[in-house]
XYZ file of C-alpha atoms in Angstrom:
180
model
C -65.040 -202.914 0.626
C -61.848 -203.147 2.665
C -59.751 -203.947 -0.397
C -61.118 -200.867 -2.169
C -60.207 -198.650 0.780
C -56.704 -200.111 0.867
C -56.228 -199.440 -2.867
C -57.520 -195.882 -2.449
C -55.143 -195.363 0.486
C -52.224 -196.765 -1.540
C -53.099 -194.457 -4.461
C -53.339 -191.402 -2.180
C -49.991 -192.234 -0.554
C -48.361 -192.761 -3.971
C -49.721 -189.450 -5.257
C -48.559 -187.746 -2.057
C -45.071 -189.189 -2.424
C -44.923 -188.118 -6.063
C -46.031 -184.574 -5.215
C -43.535 -184.443 -2.350
C -40.749 -185.597 -4.675
C -41.758 -182.948 -7.235
C -41.805 -180.222 -4.568
C -38.343 -181.306 -3.422
C -37.075 -181.237 -6.986
C -38.467 -177.743 -7.451
C -36.839 -176.651 -4.198
C -33.480 -178.032 -5.367
C -33.861 -176.152 -8.656
C -34.529 -172.913 -6.786
C -31.449 -173.559 -4.656
C -29.436 -174.174 -7.820
C -30.728 -170.880 -9.246
C -29.631 -169.038 -6.103
C -26.164 -170.588 -6.274
C -25.844 -169.871 -10.001
C -26.974 -166.265 -9.464
C -24.371 -165.820 -6.729
C -21.688 -167.191 -9.062
C -22.883 -164.904 -11.867
C -22.838 -161.888 -9.548
C -19.308 -162.790 -8.454
C -18.103 -163.059 -12.059
C -19.751 -159.782 -13.040
C -18.224 -158.039 -10.029
C -14.815 -159.524 -10.838
C -15.044 -158.355 -14.448
C -16.018 -154.825 -13.373
C -13.275 -154.723 -10.727
C -10.573 -155.898 -13.120
C -11.787 -153.393 -15.703
C -11.638 -150.556 -13.164
C -8.145 -151.589 -12.091
C -6.984 -151.633 -15.688
C -8.653 -148.284 -16.396
C -6.887 -146.612 -13.453
C -3.505 -148.277 -14.009
C -2.333 -145.759 -16.610
C -1.722 -148.500 -19.180
C -4.502 -147.339 -21.505
C -4.864 -144.025 -23.251
C -6.963 -141.459 -21.300
C -10.085 -141.745 -23.486
C -10.193 -145.543 -23.223
C -9.543 -145.329 -19.487
C -12.474 -142.984 -18.970
C -14.829 -145.077 -21.086
C -13.908 -148.304 -19.279
C -13.896 -146.756 -15.809
C -17.333 -145.171 -16.231
C -18.854 -148.349 -17.683
C -17.349 -150.523 -14.930
C -18.435 -148.084 -12.219
C -21.975 -147.985 -13.612
C -22.076 -151.797 -13.696
C -20.931 -152.052 -10.072
C -23.360 -149.388 -8.836
C -26.415 -150.386 -10.881
C -29.672 -151.166 -9.147
C -31.068 -154.658 -9.751
C -33.600 -153.392 -12.325
C -30.843 -151.722 -14.381
C -28.133 -154.335 -13.887
C -28.576 -156.123 -17.214
C -28.334 -152.846 -19.153
C -25.272 -151.668 -17.218
C -23.486 -154.983 -17.689
C -24.297 -154.934 -21.410
C -22.851 -151.433 -21.656
C -19.660 -152.645 -19.961
C -19.412 -155.458 -22.530
C -19.850 -152.940 -25.343
C -17.207 -150.643 -23.844
C -14.749 -153.535 -23.559
C -15.377 -154.492 -27.187
C -14.930 -150.878 -28.289
C -11.637 -150.421 -26.432
C -10.204 -153.835 -27.269
C -11.543 -154.087 -30.814
C -8.087 -154.231 -32.378
C -5.155 -156.494 -31.443
C -2.675 -153.549 -31.290
C -4.601 -152.120 -28.320
C -4.309 -155.453 -26.491
C -0.607 -155.673 -27.366
C -0.105 -152.155 -25.999
C -1.588 -153.219 -22.705
C 0.521 -156.392 -22.578
C 3.752 -154.487 -23.246
C 3.231 -152.082 -20.333
C 4.704 -153.009 -16.948
C 2.219 -155.345 -15.258
C 0.098 -155.303 -18.390
C 0.491 -158.984 -19.205
C -1.051 -160.027 -15.889
C -3.807 -157.405 -16.170
C -4.691 -158.454 -19.710
C -4.709 -162.131 -18.737
C -6.942 -161.472 -15.717
C -9.342 -159.389 -17.817
C -9.440 -162.055 -20.536
C -10.246 -164.720 -17.936
C -13.004 -162.641 -16.385
C -14.675 -161.809 -19.708
C -14.577 -165.513 -20.666
C -16.173 -166.610 -17.395
C -19.137 -164.231 -17.505
C -20.909 -165.969 -20.436
C -20.407 -169.368 -18.794
C -21.819 -168.184 -15.462
C -24.771 -166.547 -17.222
C -25.431 -169.736 -19.199
C -25.434 -171.865 -16.011
C -27.833 -169.422 -14.370
C -30.174 -169.258 -17.348
C -30.132 -173.066 -17.732
C -31.203 -173.435 -14.096
C -33.914 -170.811 -14.598
C -35.171 -172.628 -17.699
C -35.376 -175.962 -15.874
C -37.309 -174.400 -12.986
C -39.667 -172.590 -15.340
C -40.421 -175.772 -17.264
C -41.229 -177.605 -14.047
C -43.333 -174.734 -12.708
C -45.429 -174.737 -15.898
C -46.733 -178.245 -15.182
C -50.337 -178.377 -14.052
C -49.569 -180.433 -10.977
C -47.191 -177.733 -9.713
C -49.742 -174.982 -10.284
C -52.777 -176.898 -8.967
C -51.093 -178.039 -5.767
C -49.049 -174.817 -5.301
C -45.829 -176.813 -5.034
C -43.689 -173.729 -5.668
C -44.984 -172.146 -2.482
C -44.244 -168.449 -2.331
C -41.001 -168.597 -4.297
C -40.771 -165.849 -6.899
C -40.969 -166.867 -10.542
C -37.359 -167.266 -11.735
C -36.115 -164.715 -14.240
C -33.278 -165.204 -16.698
C -30.387 -162.733 -16.784
C -30.290 -161.344 -20.319
C -27.314 -159.240 -21.283
C -24.803 -158.702 -24.036
C -21.853 -160.764 -22.837
C -19.850 -161.210 -26.015
C -16.191 -160.731 -25.130
C -13.777 -158.592 -27.167
C -12.418 -160.849 -29.897
C -8.891 -159.408 -29.827
C -8.587 -159.940 -26.074
C -10.007 -163.464 -25.938
C -8.324 -164.738 -29.128
C -4.927 -163.676 -27.856
C -5.493 -165.179 -24.386
C -6.742 -168.547 -25.673
């Protein structure tokens, strides 16, 4: 009788430790999501800021400046529910303006244009990487949260279900090819 109680106690402690480890892992994944989202937000803000600076610098033709400025402004001012759409529209505007290498060369030839083009190329290259890191962390947390043990024992607590950030983040080929 005593041996049975000891084995039951050992099993309960082992299960408790396993559930505690799983809850800690889930907590670390949520922390990683928060950090990745902050990095993604920083990269998106940097891309919009650099785009606005370039649009107001006088290096581009007036039509391209207006298109880029309005898209970057909309991306910076977008509410959370509309952020993915606004960021996708900024990506599309960048691809439209920098679709051809001569446009990129025109920017580079202007005074201060080389630095502006390089900074824009760096920012548009970093956005897809930051989004991928964020979405990878979201995917890992979602897979863990789908396990029965997490649902049955409410190991996620009151943390919101993680959502991926889906947007069009393809950079302008002429800008990135030249910078690489």
